[in-house]
Coordinates of N, CA and C and ligand atoms in Angstrom, one line a residue:
X1 N 11.8 -35.8 209.3 CA 10.9 -36.7 208.6 C 9.8 -35.9 207.9
X2 N 9.5 -36.1 206.7 CA 8.5 -35.3 206.0 C 7.1 -35.8 206.4
X3 N 6.1 -34.9 206.2 CA 4.7 -35.3 206.5 C 4.2 -36.1 205.3
X4 N 3.8 -37.4 205.5 CA 3.4 -38.2 204.4 C 2.1 -37.7 203.7
X5 N 1.3 -36.9 204.5 CA 0.1 -36.4 203.9 C 0.3 -35.2 203.0
X6 N 1.5 -34.7 203.0 CA 1.8 -33.5 202.2 C 2.6 -33.9 200.9
X7 N 2.2 -33.3 199.8 CA 2.9 -33.6 198.5 C 3.8 -32.4 198.3
X8 N 5.2 -32.5 198.4 CA 6.0 -31.4 198.2 C 5.9 -30.8 196.8
X9 N 6.1 -29.5 196.7 CA 6.0 -28.9 195.4 C 7.3 -28.4 194.9
X10 N 7.6 -28.8 193.6 CA 8.9 -28.5 193.0 C 8.6 -27.4 192.0
X11 N 9.2 -26.2 192.2 CA 9.0 -25.1 191.3 C 10.2 -25.0 190.4
X12 N 10.0 -25.0 189.1 CA 11.1 -25.0 188.1 C 10.9 -23.9 187.1
X13 N 12.0 -23.4 186.6 CA 12.0 -22.5 185.5 C 12.4 -23.2 184.2
X14 N 11.7 -23.0 183.1 CA 12.0 -23.7 181.9 C 13.4 -23.4 181.4
X15 N 14.1 -24.4 181.0 CA 15.5 -24.3 180.5 C 16.5 -23.8 181.5
X16 N 16.2 -23.9 182.8 CA 17.1 -23.5 183.8 C 18.1 -24.7 184.2
X17 N 19.4 -24.5 184.0 CA 20.3 -25.6 184.3 C 20.3 -26.1 185.7
X18 N 20.1 -25.2 186.7 CA 20.1 -25.6 188.1 C 18.8 -26.5 188.3
X19 N 17.7 -26.1 187.7 CA 16.5 -26.8 187.8 C 16.6 -28.3 187.2
X20 N 17.3 -28.4 186.1 CA 17.6 -29.7 185.5 C 18.4 -30.6 186.5
X21 N 19.4 -29.9 187.1 CA 20.2 -30.7 188.1 C 19.3 -31.3 189.2
X22 N 18.5 -30.5 189.8 CA 17.6 -30.9 190.9 C 16.7 -32.0 190.4
X23 N 16.1 -31.7 189.2 CA 15.1 -32.7 188.7 C 15.8 -34.0 188.3
X24 N 17.0 -34.0 187.8 CA 17.7 -35.2 187.5 C 18.0 -36.0 188.7
X25 N 18.4 -35.3 189.8 CA 18.7 -36.0 191.1 C 17.4 -36.7 191.5
X26 N 16.3 -36.0 191.5 CA 15.0 -36.5 192.0 C 14.6 -37.7 191.2
X27 N 14.8 -37.6 189.9 CA 14.4 -38.6 188.9 C 15.3 -39.9 189.2
X28 N 16.6 -39.7 189.3 CA 17.5 -40.8 189.4 C 17.3 -41.5 190.8
X29 N 16.9 -40.7 191.8 CA 16.7 -41.2 193.1 C 15.4 -41.9 193.2
X30 N 14.5 -41.8 192.2 CA 13.2 -42.4 192.2 C 12.2 -41.6 193.0
X31 N 12.5 -40.3 193.2 CA 11.6 -39.5 194.1 C 10.7 -38.5 193.3
X32 N 11.0 -38.3 192.1 CA 10.3 -37.2 191.3 C 8.8 -37.4 191.4
X33 N 8.4 -38.6 191.3 CA 6.9 -38.9 191.3 C 6.2 -38.5 192.6
X34 N 7.0 -38.3 193.7 CA 6.4 -37.9 195.0 C 6.2 -36.4 195.0
X35 N 6.6 -35.6 193.9 CA 6.4 -34.2 193.9 C 5.3 -33.7 193.0
X36 N 4.7 -32.6 193.3 CA 3.9 -31.8 192.4 C 4.9 -30.9 191.7
X37 N 5.0 -31.0 190.4 CA 5.9 -30.1 189.6 C 5.2 -28.9 189.1
X38 N 5.7 -27.7 189.4 CA 5.1 -26.5 188.8 C 6.2 -25.8 188.1
X39 N 6.2 -25.9 186.7 CA 7.2 -25.3 185.9 C 6.7 -24.1 185.1
X40 N 7.4 -23.1 185.0 CA 7.0 -21.9 184.2 C 7.9 -21.6 183.1
X41 N 7.3 -21.0 182.1 CA 8.1 -20.4 181.0 C 8.2 -18.9 181.2
X42 N 9.4 -18.3 181.2 CA 9.5 -16.9 181.5 C 8.6 -16.1 180.6
X43 N 8.0 -15.1 181.2 CA 7.1 -14.1 180.5 C 5.7 -14.6 180.4
X44 N 5.4 -15.7 181.1 CA 4.0 -16.2 181.1 C 3.3 -15.9 182.4
X45 N 2.0 -15.9 182.5 CA 1.3 -15.7 183.7 C 1.7 -16.7 184.8
X46 N 2.1 -17.9 184.4 CA 2.6 -18.9 185.4 C 3.8 -18.3 186.2
X47 N 4.6 -17.6 185.5 CA 5.8 -17.0 186.2 C 5.3 -16.0 187.3
X48 N 4.4 -15.2 186.9 CA 3.9 -14.2 187.8 C 3.3 -14.9 189.1
X49 N 2.5 -15.9 188.8 CA 1.8 -16.6 189.9 C 2.8 -17.3 190.8
X50 N 3.8 -17.9 190.3 CA 4.8 -18.7 191.1 C 5.6 -17.7 191.9
X51 N 6.0 -16.6 191.2 CA 6.9 -15.6 191.9 C 6.1 -14.9 193.0
X52 N 4.8 -14.7 192.8 CA 4.0 -14.0 193.8 C 3.8 -15.0 195.0
X53 N 3.7 -16.3 194.8 CA 3.6 -17.2 195.8 C 4.9 -17.3 196.7
X54 N 6.1 -17.2 196.0 CA 7.3 -17.3 196.7 C 7.8 -16.0 197.3
X55 N 7.3 -14.9 196.8 CA 7.8 -13.6 197.3 C 7.8 -13.4 198.8
X56 N 6.8 -13.9 199.5 CA 6.8 -13.7 201.0 C 7.9 -14.5 201.7
X57 N 8.5 -15.5 201.0 CA 9.5 -16.4 201.6 C 10.9 -16.1 201.3
X58 N 11.2 -15.3 200.2 CA 12.5 -15.1 199.8 C 12.7 -13.6 199.3
X59 N 13.8 -13.0 199.6 CA 14.0 -11.6 199.2 C 14.0 -11.6 197.6
X60 N 14.6 -12.7 197.0 CA 14.5 -12.8 195.6 C 14.3 -14.2 195.2
X61 N 13.1 -14.6 194.8 CA 12.9 -16.0 194.4 C 13.9 -16.5 193.4
X62 N 14.3 -17.7 193.5 CA 15.2 -18.3 192.5 C 14.7 -19.8 192.3
X63 N 15.2 -20.4 191.2 CA 14.7 -21.7 190.8 C 15.9 -22.6 190.6
X64 N 15.8 -23.8 191.1 CA 14.7 -24.5 191.6 C 14.4 -24.1 193.1
X65 N 13.1 -24.2 193.5 CA 12.7 -24.1 194.8 C 11.7 -25.2 195.1
X66 N 11.7 -25.7 196.4 CA 10.8 -26.7 196.8 C 10.0 -26.2 198.0
X67 N 8.7 -26.5 198.0 CA 7.9 -26.3 199.2 C 8.0 -27.7 199.9
X68 N 8.8 -27.8 201.0 CA 9.1 -29.1 201.6 C 8.0 -29.6 202.5
X69 N 7.3 -28.6 203.1 CA 6.2 -28.8 204.0 C 5.3 -27.6 203.9
X70 N 4.1 -27.7 204.4 CA 3.2 -26.5 204.2 C 3.9 -25.2 204.7
X71 N 4.1 -24.3 203.8 CA 4.7 -23.0 204.2 C 6.2 -23.0 204.4
X72 N 6.8 -24.1 204.2 CA 8.3 -24.2 204.4 C 8.9 -24.4 203.0
X73 N 9.8 -23.4 202.6 CA 10.4 -23.4 201.3 C 11.9 -23.5 201.4
X74 N 12.5 -24.2 200.4 CA 13.9 -24.4 200.3 C 14.4 -24.1 198.9
X75 N 15.4 -23.3 198.7 CA 15.9 -23.1 197.4 C 17.4 -23.5 197.4
X76 N 18.1 -23.2 196.3 CA 19.5 -23.6 196.1 C 19.5 -25.1 195.7
X77 N 19.8 -25.3 194.4 CA 19.8 -26.7 193.9 C 20.6 -27.7 194.8
X78 N 21.8 -27.3 195.2 CA 22.6 -28.2 196.0 C 22.0 -28.5 197.4
X79 N 21.3 -27.5 198.0 CA 20.7 -27.7 199.3 C 19.5 -28.6 199.1
X80 N 18.7 -28.4 198.0 CA 17.6 -29.3 197.7 C 18.0 -30.7 197.6
X81 N 19.1 -30.9 196.8 CA 19.6 -32.3 196.6 C 20.1 -32.9 197.9
X82 N 20.8 -32.1 198.7 CA 21.3 -32.6 200.0 C 20.2 -32.9 200.9
X83 N 19.2 -32.1 200.9 CA 18.0 -32.3 201.8 C 17.3 -33.7 201.5
X84 N 17.0 -33.9 200.2 CA 16.3 -35.1 199.8 C 17.2 -36.3 199.8
X85 N 18.5 -36.1 199.6 CA 19.4 -37.2 199.6 C 19.5 -37.8 201.1
X86 N 19.6 -36.8 202.0 CA 19.6 -37.2 203.4 C 18.3 -37.9 203.8
X87 N 17.2 -37.3 203.4 CA 15.9 -37.9 203.8 C 15.7 -39.3 203.2
X88 N 16.1 -39.5 201.9 CA 15.9 -40.8 201.3 C 17.1 -41.7 201.6
X89 N 18.2 -41.2 202.2 CA 19.3 -42.1 202.4 C 20.0 -42.5 201.2
X90 N 20.1 -41.6 200.2 CA 20.8 -41.9 199.0 C 22.0 -41.0 198.8
X91 N 23.0 -41.5 198.0 CA 24.2 -40.7 197.8 C 24.3 -40.2 196.4
X92 N 24.1 -38.8 196.2 CA 24.1 -38.2 194.8 C 25.4 -38.5 194.1
X93 N 26.5 -38.7 194.8 CA 27.8 -39.0 194.2 C 27.8 -40.3 193.4
X94 N 26.9 -41.2 193.8 CA 26.8 -42.5 193.2 C 25.8 -42.6 192.1
X95 N 25.3 -41.4 191.6 CA 24.3 -41.4 190.6 C 24.9 -41.0 189.2
X96 N 25.0 -42.0 188.3 CA 25.8 -41.8 187.1 C 25.3 -40.7 186.2
X97 N 23.9 -40.6 186.1 CA 23.4 -39.6 185.2 C 23.6 -38.2 185.7
X98 N 23.3 -38.0 187.0 CA 23.5 -36.7 187.7 C 25.0 -36.3 187.6
X99 N 25.9 -37.3 187.8 CA 27.3 -37.0 187.8 C 27.7 -36.5 186.4
X100 N 27.2 -37.3 185.4 CA 27.5 -37.0 184.0 C 27.1 -35.5 183.6
X101 N 25.9 -35.1 184.1 CA 25.4 -33.8 183.8 C 26.2 -32.7 184.6
X102 N 26.5 -33.0 185.9 CA 27.1 -32.0 186.7 C 28.6 -31.8 186.2
X103 N 29.3 -32.8 185.9 CA 30.7 -32.7 185.5 C 30.8 -32.3 184.0
X104 N 29.7 -32.5 183.2 CA 29.7 -32.2 181.8 C 29.1 -30.9 181.4
X105 N 27.8 -31.0 180.9 CA 27.2 -29.8 180.4 C 27.0 -28.7 181.5
X106 N 26.7 -29.1 182.7 CA 26.5 -28.1 183.8 C 27.8 -27.3 184.1
X107 N 28.9 -28.1 184.2 CA 30.2 -27.4 184.4 C 30.6 -26.5 183.3
X108 N 30.3 -26.9 182.1 CA 30.6 -26.1 180.9 C 29.8 -24.8 180.8
X109 N 28.5 -24.9 181.2 CA 27.7 -23.7 181.2 C 28.2 -22.8 182.3
X110 N 28.6 -23.3 183.4 CA 29.1 -22.5 184.5 C 30.4 -21.8 184.1
X111 N 31.3 -22.5 183.4 CA 32.5 -21.9 182.9 C 32.2 -20.8 181.9
X112 N 31.2 -21.0 181.0 CA 30.9 -20.0 180.0 C 30.3 -18.8 180.6
X113 N 29.5 -19.0 181.7 CA 28.9 -17.9 182.4 C 29.9 -17.0 183.0
X114 N 31.0 -17.7 183.6 CA 32.1 -16.9 184.3 C 32.9 -16.2 183.2
X115 N 33.0 -16.8 182.0 CA 33.8 -16.1 181.0 C 33.0 -14.9 180.5
X116 N 31.7 -15.0 180.3 CA 30.9 -13.9 179.9 C 30.9 -12.8 180.9
X117 N 30.8 -13.1 182.2 CA 30.9 -12.1 183.2 C 32.2 -11.4 183.2
X118 N 33.3 -12.1 183.1 CA 34.7 -11.5 183.0 C 34.8 -10.6 181.8
X119 N 34.2 -11.0 180.7 CA 34.3 -10.1 179.5 C 33.5 -8.9 179.7
X120 N 32.3 -9.0 180.4 CA 31.4 -7.8 180.7 C 32.2 -6.9 181.6
X121 N 32.8 -7.4 182.6 CA 33.6 -6.6 183.6 C 34.7 -5.8 182.8
X122 N 35.4 -6.6 181.9 CA 36.5 -6.0 181.1 C 36.0 -4.8 180.2
X123 N 34.8 -5.1 179.6 CA 34.2 -4.1 178.7 C 33.8 -2.9 179.5
X124 N 33.3 -3.1 180.7 CA 32.8 -2.0 181.5 C 33.9 -1.2 182.2
X125 N 35.2 -1.7 182.2 CA 36.3 -1.1 182.9 C 36.9 0.1 182.1
Ligands
GSH201 N1 22.7 -21.2 193.0 C1 21.4 -21.3 192.6 C2 21.2 -20.6 191.2 C3 19.7 -20.6 190.8 C4 19.5 -19.6 189.7 O1 20.2 -18.7 189.5 N2 18.4 -19.8 189.0 C5 18.0 -18.8 188.0 C6 17.3 -19.5 186.8 S1 18.5 -20.5 185.9 C7 16.9 -18.0 188.6 O2 16.1 -18.4 189.5 N3 16.9 -16.7 188.2 C8 15.9 -15.8 188.8 C9 14.7 -15.7 187.9 O3 14.6 -16.3 186.9 O4 13.8 -14.9 188.3 C10 21.0 -22.8 192.5 O5 21.9 -23.6 192.2 O6 19.8 -23.1 192.7

């Protein structure tokens, strides 16, 4: 059970597809308003500040990340979704907007990323 006196912090990177997935889940679950959102645009001082804050907690910070309790951090979008789905007693599989994104644009981006990596490997061989 989370501490009601603590406002969890959601760290997001601008235009990050994994961040959009976590944000959509929280929005559709009606939980987003319970979070302090800290979003950065790459190359700005906000990125430096957020990464410096997360550096002691992860070998390599990635986004999205949530500070779930004071000093406790969780990353990996699917783990964040599972954590808050459990806590709120909601089922992400029953969320139509999240499902539409995950099976649509998100899946397409993942496939394109895999295709690009395969082409890079081929070019480097
Ligand atoms: N499997 C991770 C992937 C997260 C990820 O790769 N995020 C990218 C941004 S789209 C990232 O944090 N890159 C490192 C950086 O920007 O410093 C998840 O689903 O959360």
